[in-house]
XYZ file of C-alpha atoms in Angstrom:
693
model
C 25.922 -80.803 -14.866
C 25.215 -84.047 -13.471
C 26.869 -85.890 -16.485
C 30.040 -83.845 -15.933
C 30.191 -84.875 -12.193
C 29.872 -88.706 -13.351
C 32.684 -88.239 -15.455
C 35.015 -86.465 -13.116
C 34.147 -88.758 -10.295
C 34.908 -91.856 -12.136
C 38.380 -91.151 -13.011
C 40.569 -94.306 -12.030
C 42.801 -93.554 -8.865
C 46.445 -92.961 -9.688
C 49.557 -95.064 -8.459
C 51.954 -93.347 -6.382
C 55.756 -93.955 -6.820
C 58.174 -92.434 -4.468
C 60.264 -89.583 -5.998
C 63.731 -90.321 -6.376
C 65.343 -86.907 -6.581
C 65.940 -85.748 -3.071
C 68.821 -86.743 -1.096
C 67.809 -88.812 1.860
C 68.054 -86.810 5.149
C 68.282 -88.174 8.550
C 65.263 -87.784 10.806
C 66.277 -85.378 13.776
C 62.899 -85.070 15.482
C 59.046 -86.039 14.784
C 57.916 -84.360 11.648
C 57.461 -80.554 12.044
C 55.937 -78.197 9.420
C 58.528 -77.066 6.722
C 57.395 -73.417 7.025
C 58.279 -73.279 10.766
C 61.536 -75.269 10.355
C 62.608 -73.029 7.228
C 62.017 -69.797 9.405
C 64.025 -71.221 12.250
C 66.678 -72.097 9.847
C 66.761 -68.834 8.301
C 66.882 -66.999 11.735
C 69.936 -69.287 12.937
C 71.645 -68.457 9.622
C 71.412 -64.764 10.428
C 72.821 -65.340 13.911
C 75.765 -67.303 12.413
C 74.731 -70.403 14.265
C 75.808 -72.561 11.448
C 75.448 -75.957 12.576
C 71.840 -75.183 13.827
C 70.974 -73.543 10.533
C 72.018 -76.746 8.633
C 70.095 -78.859 10.824
C 67.085 -76.861 10.391
C 67.351 -76.230 6.626
C 68.088 -80.056 6.015
C 64.900 -80.853 8.160
C 62.642 -78.461 6.497
C 63.687 -79.973 2.913
C 62.948 -83.399 4.608
C 59.731 -82.245 6.004
C 58.631 -80.972 2.694
C 59.475 -84.024 0.866
C 57.854 -86.160 3.478
C 54.381 -84.175 3.231
C 54.359 -84.888 -0.464
C 55.287 -88.613 -0.234
C 52.455 -88.950 2.549
C 49.839 -87.342 0.384
C 50.633 -89.412 -2.603
C 50.884 -92.733 -0.483
C 47.839 -92.076 1.251
C 45.828 -91.232 -1.646
C 46.930 -94.573 -3.523
C 46.403 -96.657 -0.578
C 42.876 -95.363 0.277
C 41.981 -95.806 -3.300
C 42.728 -99.388 -3.167
C 41.095 -99.989 0.190
C 37.900 -102.179 -0.166
C 34.903 -100.165 0.434
C 36.266 -97.204 -0.832
C 35.665 -97.738 -4.318
C 33.305 -95.291 -6.236
C 30.173 -96.482 -7.415
C 29.516 -97.663 -10.965
C 27.601 -95.090 -13.243
C 24.048 -95.553 -12.881
C 22.471 -97.289 -15.837
C 20.373 -95.263 -18.610
C 18.343 -98.249 -19.102
C 14.763 -97.538 -18.693
C 14.155 -100.734 -16.726
C 16.902 -100.385 -14.383
C 15.993 -99.815 -10.991
C 19.046 -97.780 -10.101
C 17.902 -94.347 -9.329
C 20.039 -91.208 -9.339
C 19.064 -90.627 -5.544
C 20.513 -93.993 -4.596
C 23.844 -93.470 -6.693
C 24.256 -90.032 -5.184
C 24.189 -91.463 -1.454
C 26.397 -94.136 -2.666
C 28.959 -91.729 -4.132
C 28.615 -89.374 -1.301
C 29.511 -92.508 1.325
C 32.233 -93.612 -0.673
C 33.742 -89.788 -0.709
C 33.241 -89.884 2.789
C 34.923 -93.093 3.408
C 37.876 -91.919 1.358
C 38.184 -88.596 3.126
C 38.113 -90.562 6.604
C 40.882 -92.804 5.065
C 42.924 -90.147 3.844
C 42.711 -88.204 7.043
C 43.740 -91.173 9.027
C 46.542 -92.173 7.196
C 48.085 -88.512 7.117
C 47.765 -88.512 10.880
C 49.604 -91.591 10.915
C 52.460 -90.433 8.846
C 52.660 -86.695 9.691
C 51.520 -86.655 13.484
C 48.214 -85.396 15.030
C 47.477 -82.473 12.827
C 47.612 -84.579 9.665
C 48.438 -82.770 6.386
C 46.351 -79.654 7.366
C 48.987 -78.877 9.551
C 51.694 -78.939 7.156
C 50.253 -76.682 4.587
C 52.348 -73.788 3.474
C 51.851 -70.262 1.901
C 52.369 -70.097 -1.919
C 55.561 -67.582 -1.226
C 57.318 -70.603 0.795
C 56.040 -73.206 -1.970
C 57.676 -71.036 -4.583
C 60.926 -70.898 -2.494
C 61.206 -74.589 -2.195
C 60.588 -75.086 -6.063
C 63.462 -72.714 -6.474
C 65.662 -74.517 -4.094
C 66.361 -71.652 -1.813
C 67.236 -73.630 1.192
C 70.291 -75.051 -0.692
C 71.604 -71.710 -1.130
C 71.337 -70.941 2.509
C 73.100 -74.512 3.129
C 75.816 -73.898 0.733
C 76.985 -70.801 2.753
C 76.601 -72.535 6.180
C 78.513 -75.503 4.872
C 81.256 -73.170 3.820
C 81.465 -71.375 7.148
C 81.697 -74.925 8.615
C 84.552 -75.723 6.266
C 82.559 -78.797 4.934
C 83.775 -78.051 1.316
C 82.189 -81.026 -0.319
C 78.835 -80.495 0.898
C 79.015 -76.683 0.214
C 79.675 -77.030 -3.424
C 77.155 -79.895 -3.879
C 74.637 -77.567 -2.098
C 75.658 -74.511 -4.264
C 75.601 -76.665 -7.540
C 71.954 -77.721 -6.544
C 70.735 -74.309 -6.248
C 72.784 -73.176 -9.422
C 71.106 -75.849 -11.651
C 67.506 -74.380 -10.742
C 68.549 -70.706 -10.707
C 71.733 -70.248 -13.686
C 70.930 -66.603 -13.980
C 71.106 -65.869 -10.147
C 74.377 -63.606 -10.019
C 75.230 -64.357 -6.481
C 75.402 -68.251 -7.111
C 77.186 -67.705 -10.605
C 79.984 -65.971 -8.589
C 79.950 -68.504 -5.903
C 80.274 -71.208 -8.418
C 83.234 -69.449 -10.060
C 84.705 -69.280 -6.718
C 84.122 -73.040 -5.913
C 85.549 -74.028 -9.387
C 88.965 -72.032 -8.616
C 89.461 -73.326 -5.320
C 92.119 -76.101 -4.787
C 90.837 -79.296 -3.065
C 87.494 -79.179 -4.630
C 86.892 -82.453 -6.549
C 85.003 -82.852 -9.556
C 82.578 -85.173 -8.099
C 81.367 -82.330 -5.520
C 79.506 -80.658 -8.240
C 76.493 -82.819 -8.069
C 72.766 -82.213 -7.897
C 71.324 -83.337 -4.629
C 67.783 -82.997 -6.152
C 68.648 -84.574 -9.518
C 65.207 -86.413 -10.890
C 66.139 -89.728 -11.895
C 64.464 -89.270 -15.343
C 66.747 -86.733 -16.140
C 69.670 -88.394 -14.849
C 69.093 -91.482 -16.929
C 68.029 -89.062 -20.051
C 71.182 -87.225 -20.085
C 73.522 -90.477 -19.431
C 71.696 -92.272 -22.207
C 71.918 -89.547 -24.782
C 75.503 -89.125 -23.970
C 76.084 -92.811 -24.685
C 74.153 -92.398 -28.110
C 76.624 -89.634 -28.927
C 79.461 -92.048 -28.410
C 77.644 -94.569 -30.714
C 77.401 -96.946 -27.623
C 73.559 -98.133 -28.574
C 73.566 -101.175 -26.690
C 74.718 -99.470 -23.389
C 72.295 -96.589 -23.967
C 69.195 -98.786 -24.147
C 68.389 -99.567 -20.615
C 68.898 -95.894 -19.478
C 66.714 -94.719 -22.427
C 64.251 -97.414 -21.186
C 64.776 -96.113 -17.520
C 64.442 -92.571 -18.515
C 60.843 -93.275 -19.979
C 59.660 -95.276 -17.194
C 60.966 -92.597 -14.802
C 59.296 -89.787 -16.861
C 55.813 -91.626 -16.552
C 56.262 -91.963 -12.987
C 57.079 -88.544 -12.219
C 54.050 -87.694 -14.249
C 52.239 -89.753 -11.901
C 53.658 -88.358 -8.730
C 52.753 -84.875 -10.270
C 49.084 -85.919 -10.754
C 48.699 -87.304 -7.309
C 50.100 -83.940 -6.004
C 47.347 -82.330 -7.895
C 44.793 -83.540 -5.468
C 46.264 -81.575 -2.512
C 44.446 -78.410 -2.098
C 47.444 -75.738 -2.368
C 48.945 -77.404 -5.307
C 46.103 -77.349 -8.074
C 46.140 -73.577 -8.800
C 48.214 -71.116 -10.703
C 48.279 -67.713 -9.169
C 45.863 -66.561 -11.548
C 43.433 -69.214 -10.779
C 43.994 -68.738 -7.022
C 42.660 -65.189 -7.728
C 39.832 -66.447 -9.687
C 39.149 -68.906 -6.881
C 38.831 -66.280 -4.397
C 36.215 -64.266 -6.388
C 34.123 -67.173 -7.196
C 34.255 -68.966 -3.712
C 31.072 -67.079 -2.606
C 29.194 -67.390 -5.397
C 29.153 -71.224 -5.799
C 26.545 -73.813 -4.693
C 27.246 -77.573 -4.098
C 27.541 -78.996 -7.470
C 29.195 -75.974 -8.951
C 31.794 -76.109 -6.134
C 32.505 -79.796 -6.628
C 32.784 -79.627 -10.409
C 34.956 -76.599 -10.000
C 37.364 -78.337 -7.738
C 37.645 -81.262 -10.090
C 38.068 -79.027 -13.111
C 41.113 -77.425 -11.176
C 42.405 -80.953 -10.526
C 42.100 -82.007 -14.158
C 43.656 -78.723 -15.334
C 46.568 -79.191 -12.970
C 47.010 -82.817 -14.054
C 47.132 -81.544 -17.863
C 50.215 -79.605 -16.790
C 51.963 -82.363 -15.396
C 53.679 -83.447 -18.807
C 54.914 -80.200 -19.328
C 56.426 -80.006 -15.856
C 58.257 -83.235 -16.166
C 59.455 -82.106 -19.509
C 61.126 -78.880 -18.050
C 64.472 -79.036 -16.748
C 65.213 -77.528 -13.504
C 66.090 -73.577 -14.334
C 64.472 -73.738 -17.802
C 61.513 -71.716 -18.538
C 60.049 -74.252 -21.143
C 59.639 -77.971 -21.678
C 61.432 -80.183 -24.062
C 59.096 -80.275 -27.183
C 57.141 -83.541 -27.516
C 59.092 -85.043 -24.572
C 57.370 -88.585 -24.649
C 57.214 -88.850 -28.506
C 60.761 -87.945 -28.994
C 61.935 -90.632 -26.286
C 59.985 -93.144 -27.906
C 61.609 -92.221 -31.381
C 64.949 -92.694 -29.801
C 64.188 -95.945 -28.630
C 62.910 -97.458 -31.675
C 66.043 -96.145 -33.403
C 68.222 -97.925 -30.714
C 66.207 -100.983 -30.644
C 66.463 -101.361 -34.508
C 70.002 -100.629 -34.519
C 70.693 -103.785 -32.081
C 68.291 -105.861 -33.989
C 65.346 -105.588 -31.568
C 62.750 -104.917 -34.404
C 59.756 -106.121 -32.429
C 60.724 -103.687 -29.624
C 61.358 -101.212 -32.277
C 58.019 -101.397 -33.831
C 56.327 -101.248 -30.456
C 57.884 -97.917 -29.864
C 57.125 -96.848 -33.221
C 53.432 -98.024 -32.716
C 53.309 -96.027 -29.437
C 54.300 -92.616 -31.359
C 51.104 -93.287 -33.647
C 49.194 -93.157 -30.583
C 50.275 -89.252 -30.359
C 50.694 -88.466 -34.073
C 48.515 -91.229 -35.966
C 49.348 -89.682 -39.453
C 53.079 -89.449 -39.085
C 54.448 -90.527 -42.421
C 57.913 -90.796 -41.164
C 56.937 -93.272 -38.471
C 54.721 -95.033 -40.903
C 57.684 -95.700 -43.296
C 59.738 -96.844 -40.231
C 56.906 -99.515 -39.304
C 56.890 -100.664 -42.941
C 60.619 -101.095 -43.154
C 60.793 -103.155 -39.901
C 57.714 -105.278 -41.060
C 59.461 -106.288 -44.178
C 62.675 -107.178 -42.324
C 60.518 -109.385 -39.892
C 58.550 -110.780 -42.537
C 55.982 -113.867 -41.488
C 58.112 -113.883 -37.980
C 56.213 -110.637 -37.021
C 54.104 -111.409 -33.893
C 50.989 -109.385 -33.420
C 52.577 -106.352 -32.161
C 50.971 -103.441 -30.431
C 51.690 -99.958 -28.938
C 53.430 -100.004 -25.304
C 50.873 -100.437 -22.542
C 52.346 -97.795 -20.474
C 52.112 -95.223 -23.388
C 48.458 -96.608 -24.067
C 47.362 -96.167 -20.311
C 48.705 -92.460 -20.418
C 47.302 -91.439 -23.731
C 43.841 -92.700 -22.936
C 44.035 -91.026 -19.582
C 45.043 -87.807 -20.917
C 42.501 -87.982 -23.646
C 39.710 -88.808 -21.421
C 40.622 -85.546 -18.985
C 40.868 -83.265 -22.138
C 37.110 -84.575 -23.107
C 35.859 -83.206 -19.740
C 37.808 -80.142 -19.793
C 36.805 -79.178 -23.300
C 33.299 -80.243 -22.358
C 33.467 -77.987 -19.106
C 35.020 -75.067 -21.501
C 31.870 -75.408 -23.843
C 28.952 -75.729 -21.186
C 30.485 -74.126 -17.934
C 32.601 -71.360 -19.595
C 35.598 -72.453 -17.859
C 38.964 -71.772 -19.291
C 41.541 -74.345 -20.395
C 44.715 -73.935 -22.512
C 45.765 -77.487 -24.060
C 49.635 -77.810 -23.654
C 49.841 -80.829 -25.981
C 50.252 -80.190 -29.855
C 49.062 -83.956 -30.407
C 45.329 -83.586 -29.086
C 43.081 -84.995 -31.692
C 41.106 -82.199 -33.474
C 37.965 -84.474 -33.404
C 38.194 -84.713 -29.743
C 37.019 -80.840 -29.213
C 33.384 -80.024 -29.566
C 32.703 -78.710 -33.175
C 31.470 -75.088 -31.828
C 34.426 -74.977 -29.670
C 36.766 -76.208 -32.458
C 35.789 -73.477 -34.533
C 36.452 -70.680 -32.272
C 39.615 -71.974 -31.339
C 40.645 -72.391 -35.062
C 39.688 -68.747 -35.630
C 41.715 -67.947 -32.752
C 44.970 -69.640 -34.002
C 44.187 -68.358 -37.660
C 43.713 -64.728 -36.770
C 46.185 -62.366 -38.297
C 48.568 -61.186 -35.653
C 47.592 -57.354 -36.453
C 43.587 -58.269 -35.989
C 44.464 -59.291 -32.343
C 47.082 -56.400 -31.588
C 45.768 -53.366 -29.553
C 45.753 -50.088 -31.113
C 49.232 -48.833 -31.469
C 50.226 -46.321 -28.516
C 50.746 -42.616 -29.944
C 54.149 -42.620 -28.642
C 55.036 -45.717 -30.990
C 53.175 -43.828 -33.889
C 55.511 -40.835 -33.372
C 58.423 -42.700 -32.974
C 57.974 -44.344 -36.284
C 58.663 -41.125 -38.002
C 61.930 -40.729 -36.435
C 62.755 -44.281 -36.853
C 62.517 -44.297 -40.508
C 64.256 -40.766 -40.940
C 67.273 -41.876 -38.889
C 67.575 -45.337 -40.460
C 67.408 -46.995 -37.120
C 66.116 -50.409 -36.480
C 64.102 -51.071 -33.170
C 65.863 -54.694 -32.285
C 64.260 -55.481 -29.080
C 61.535 -54.021 -27.315
C 60.470 -54.086 -23.635
C 58.585 -57.435 -23.930
C 61.706 -59.058 -25.665
C 64.016 -57.703 -22.871
C 61.437 -58.989 -20.241
C 60.706 -55.668 -18.486
C 59.296 -52.290 -19.149
C 60.332 -49.198 -20.627
C 63.431 -50.869 -22.332
C 64.407 -50.775 -25.762
C 67.577 -51.801 -28.199
C 67.983 -49.583 -30.975
C 70.573 -50.504 -34.018
C 72.197 -48.168 -36.412
C 72.837 -44.902 -34.673
C 76.169 -44.812 -35.809
C 78.142 -46.192 -38.777
C 81.340 -48.325 -38.272
C 83.413 -45.203 -39.640
C 81.725 -43.025 -36.928
C 82.285 -45.664 -34.109
C 85.901 -45.519 -35.098
C 86.127 -41.643 -34.968
C 84.852 -41.780 -31.460
C 87.089 -44.511 -30.508
C 90.024 -42.427 -31.609
C 88.778 -39.339 -29.759
C 88.639 -41.520 -26.404
C 92.171 -42.932 -27.095
C 93.481 -39.409 -27.853
C 91.838 -37.478 -25.059
C 89.954 -39.911 -22.623
C 91.661 -39.193 -19.293
C 91.788 -41.390 -15.926
C 88.991 -40.542 -13.646
C 87.444 -37.848 -15.789
C 83.813 -38.099 -14.941
C 84.589 -40.341 -11.957
C 85.821 -37.667 -9.514
C 89.325 -38.398 -10.653
C 88.765 -41.872 -9.536
C 91.211 -44.609 -11.430
C 88.905 -47.689 -10.631
C 85.583 -46.417 -9.406
C 83.721 -49.808 -9.631
C 86.473 -52.429 -9.615
C 90.128 -52.658 -9.092
C 90.516 -54.943 -12.104
C 89.596 -52.411 -14.492
C 91.078 -49.011 -15.765
C 88.412 -46.366 -16.138
C 89.063 -43.625 -18.615
C 86.371 -40.902 -19.438
C 85.699 -37.756 -21.480
C 83.077 -35.094 -20.826
C 81.396 -33.044 -23.488
C 83.110 -29.715 -21.970
C 86.542 -31.030 -21.778
C 86.261 -32.631 -25.427
C 85.368 -28.877 -26.580
C 88.044 -27.520 -24.839
C 90.623 -30.006 -26.057
C 89.251 -29.485 -29.616
C 89.428 -25.586 -29.623
C 92.945 -25.737 -28.259
C 93.800 -28.035 -31.021
C 94.858 -30.922 -28.764
C 92.181 -33.166 -30.632
C 90.542 -32.913 -33.928
C 87.223 -30.902 -34.350
C 85.524 -33.690 -36.157
C 85.621 -36.065 -33.232
C 84.301 -33.482 -30.682
C 81.635 -32.557 -33.188
C 80.523 -36.166 -33.446
C 80.414 -36.427 -29.967
C 77.956 -33.710 -29.851
C 75.730 -35.174 -32.797
C 75.821 -38.902 -31.470
C 74.626 -37.487 -28.279
C 71.812 -35.626 -29.743
C 70.856 -38.489 -31.847
C 70.353 -40.680 -28.918
C 68.352 -37.929 -27.288
C 66.108 -37.462 -30.134
C 65.363 -41.107 -30.555
C 65.281 -41.748 -26.622
C 62.449 -38.851 -26.492
C 60.497 -40.195 -29.657
C 60.279 -43.710 -28.121
C 59.534 -43.044 -24.522
C 58.469 -39.278 -24.001
C 56.860 -38.000 -27.436
C 54.495 -35.753 -24.987
C 57.183 -33.577 -23.675
C 60.919 -32.962 -24.205
C 63.862 -34.763 -22.732
C 67.086 -32.725 -21.974
C 70.471 -34.191 -21.562
C 71.446 -33.876 -17.976
C 75.058 -35.595 -18.220
C 76.901 -36.932 -21.207
C 80.152 -39.018 -20.623
C 82.226 -41.081 -23.099
C 83.894 -43.707 -21.050
C 86.227 -46.569 -21.703
C 86.918 -49.495 -19.360
C 89.931 -51.820 -19.787
C 90.647 -55.265 -18.355
C 94.119 -54.829 -16.285
C 96.414 -57.561 -17.633
C 97.443 -60.073 -14.885
C 94.286 -59.052 -12.629
C 91.901 -61.200 -14.247
C 92.598 -64.853 -12.810
C 90.922 -64.863 -9.618
C 88.108 -62.265 -10.772
C 84.698 -62.509 -9.101
C 83.372 -59.228 -9.158
C 81.558 -57.166 -11.766
C 82.527 -54.168 -13.969
C 79.588 -52.219 -12.857
C 77.412 -53.480 -9.770
C 73.859 -53.773 -10.102
C 71.960 -50.357 -9.530
C 69.246 -48.112 -10.598
C 69.967 -44.710 -12.193
C 67.835 -42.311 -10.139
C 67.087 -44.209 -6.804
C 69.104 -46.252 -4.267
C 68.119 -49.877 -4.716
C 67.481 -52.045 -1.901
C 67.817 -55.633 -3.112
C 66.637 -57.036 0.265
C 63.193 -55.200 0.335
C 62.770 -54.861 -3.565
C 62.329 -51.048 -2.975
C 64.270 -48.254 -4.791
C 64.471 -45.151 -2.542
C 64.366 -41.929 -4.614
C 66.657 -39.787 -2.332
C 70.351 -38.385 -2.179
C 72.890 -39.282 -3.041
C 71.032 -40.581 -6.195
C 70.425 -38.753 -9.185
C 66.789 -38.357 -8.565
C 66.316 -35.942 -11.535
C 67.358 -38.438 -14.084
C 64.271 -40.071 -16.108
C 65.873 -41.981 -18.852
C 69.141 -43.440 -19.421
C 71.170 -44.513 -22.675
C 73.981 -46.423 -23.542
C 75.593 -45.887 -27.007
C 78.259 -48.314 -27.590
C 81.248 -47.972 -30.068
C 82.609 -51.326 -30.202
C 82.500 -55.157 -29.258
C 86.311 -56.450 -29.759
C 86.460 -57.223 -26.083
C 85.657 -60.100 -23.620
C 82.857 -59.793 -20.895
C 81.229 -56.572 -20.563
C 77.859 -57.471 -21.452
C 74.878 -55.159 -20.042
C 72.226 -56.970 -18.204
C 68.960 -56.098 -16.588
C 67.908 -57.831 -13.010
C 64.994 -58.214 -11.003
C 64.668 -55.716 -7.847
C 66.412 -58.354 -5.913
C 69.554 -57.486 -8.047
C 70.256 -60.962 -8.513
C 67.828 -62.446 -10.755
C 68.822 -61.594 -14.391
C 65.970 -60.969 -16.783
C 67.741 -59.799 -20.039
C 71.303 -59.343 -21.495
C 72.418 -57.252 -23.957
C 75.764 -57.561 -26.228
C 77.562 -54.285 -27.171
C 78.190 -53.504 -30.771
C 79.031 -50.249 -32.678
C 76.062 -47.964 -33.140
C 73.692 -49.884 -30.612
C 71.792 -47.723 -28.356
C 70.185 -49.542 -25.130
C 67.776 -46.809 -23.809
C 65.488 -47.427 -20.652
C 63.812 -45.451 -17.814
C 66.088 -44.818 -14.777
C 63.937 -45.885 -11.963
C 63.819 -49.007 -9.792
C 62.015 -50.929 -12.652
C 65.154 -50.948 -14.435
C 68.248 -52.276 -12.296
C 71.224 -53.101 -14.266
C 74.819 -53.924 -14.157
C 77.889 -54.860 -16.396
C 79.619 -58.033 -16.233
C 83.319 -57.900 -15.853
C 85.521 -56.981 -18.776
C 88.095 -59.604 -18.675
C 90.002 -58.561 -22.010
C 90.204 -55.719 -24.120
C 88.689 -52.239 -24.113
C 85.021 -51.206 -23.894
C 83.932 -47.965 -25.024
C 80.439 -46.255 -24.521
C 78.946 -43.051 -24.568
C 76.721 -42.890 -21.535
C 73.698 -40.534 -21.470
C 71.361 -39.468 -18.946
C 68.047 -37.459 -19.763
C 65.598 -35.512 -17.578
C 62.205 -33.776 -18.143
C 63.338 -31.040 -15.842
C 64.893 -28.095 -17.570
C 66.740 -26.856 -14.433
C 68.707 -29.992 -14.376
C 69.803 -29.742 -18.189
C 73.555 -29.854 -18.783
C 73.943 -26.476 -19.595
C 77.655 -26.807 -20.796
C 76.466 -29.406 -23.283
C 73.579 -26.938 -24.857
C 76.081 -23.986 -24.909
C 78.549 -26.090 -26.558
C 75.949 -27.380 -28.986
C 74.273 -24.113 -29.811
C 77.988 -22.834 -30.593
C 78.545 -25.642 -33.038
C 75.142 -24.797 -34.753
C 75.935 -21.358 -35.039
C 79.454 -22.202 -36.387
C 77.731 -24.294 -39.195
C 75.382 -21.697 -40.197
C 78.544 -19.363 -40.531
C 80.086 -21.629 -42.590
C 77.170 -22.171 -44.714
C 76.952 -18.458 -45.703
């Protein structure tokens, strides 16, 4: 344990560069806590006090940024102050008179001095309460990371008729939340407004490394290599600076932990002694620092980082330098890549090529010092984390593919290798009985499971393909064309969800009546029943093998875009809703009460065509705004899902063409069974038997 503490506490302090991204905001008053400012801003927004809301929300953003800057600056300044340096590691030489007890006293004295310095610095920068007075809860930290203040700002600016600032704030929020339905609609609105300049669509939080990176890549695409080089160098420099900022933030008490680690910390807090607590704290700091490269490499609004962000930047730099004749710089960047991947053959070939071109003029070249520092620093931290993993039982998921294998202790390496090489079916849990039963139907029907709940980012959702052939889809489309009636199934409403689309429907009862009267062919009506039963059988087999599902309502519906009414359109074809409860997006609750169809248990959408624009089905979070999955209709595709608040869904606007679907709702309650459907279905079965005899 003592050796781990020595290594942890002697890590070098980090420099602190100021983050370049946030737009500078004027100071309105002495710095206040960002959570109080944000709460007051939201109250002003709700009251329609737009100017006050703008001032408070801007100040909340400035306060949050200033707290981070103060923490980084104070940490760097105090680390460099004389007398605050940590003592050297005690010598293991038997003749040394430096005892562990002496070293421990020096260490604690240095730690106390550093703490005093940081505390006093924070008071000078942030006011009498220091950093402790500006801590915020996780929910608020997440709100700032999601840039939520900008969503309120854009609405407030719009009310104040400050269109340029409204568009900039909206774009800033949109960049980090591209799946947010409301902001997508707002962005469409702004793009269509006259008087909105292209320059207004700017990211007020744009991080400098992404700005330089994107501009450099754009110049490379245009073959303007010489102009791209300074930007590529700036992108790398700023990427490393952002990583240092992130690493410094890891020393803040609330910034280190993921949500899972935070829960684990609460459980272990009362069980730790002094040394365990110190080691545990530093381990979490190191885990946080190891996440920084991935955080810096992840664009706002994206879920995963750009793969090999630093090595890929170095590769572009070596290529660009080589193209303009800077072979020495090209070699330095290539050598830097080898720090990550020492056996990379492509890089070695490039080095040999450059070496031959330089000949005897080649100076003694080495990797870039900034990259060498980064790699050594990261490798040193990984050693400590793997040590803690082996000896203290802590967890560490290494985010980097370039970590040297010999860095990992042999015993731990074997276990990790076994985990990686383990066959997927060895680690899968036993197959649920529902899926086992489903597979029998799956193979009998020739249907493929295209996406399950995990792939659709939710629960009790599935996409199944192959329920209908192309010919069968054409038969049902013809039936819809011949028999679908405006408002049928929608209480005679022509456009129940949007005035920009024309809705036509056909119920099972009406299809049977038309077939018996000879108004439509019997083939289409029969297929409508058969397709409904296929969908019910598959939905039951997949979701409810333990008990029967009954069809409670079946509806063939087509929605057509109305020509001339699509230009200024901002609405949805079908607003976000749940099928058996009343969705409250503000609370995230779904109230199972009338007028909702509370008896519905599962829903199904069997698509007949895809020759239209828009009209994709999407699922959201309970807020009805954040899209979690999207499905494109096609012939024979069934989307089946549970009907409750766990599956809010809607339909994007159909902007061209006609979209036809067989919508089905299933219930476990026999008393809510669609009686007319079963009467018709049983009659059809009886007719078939009669024909067979």
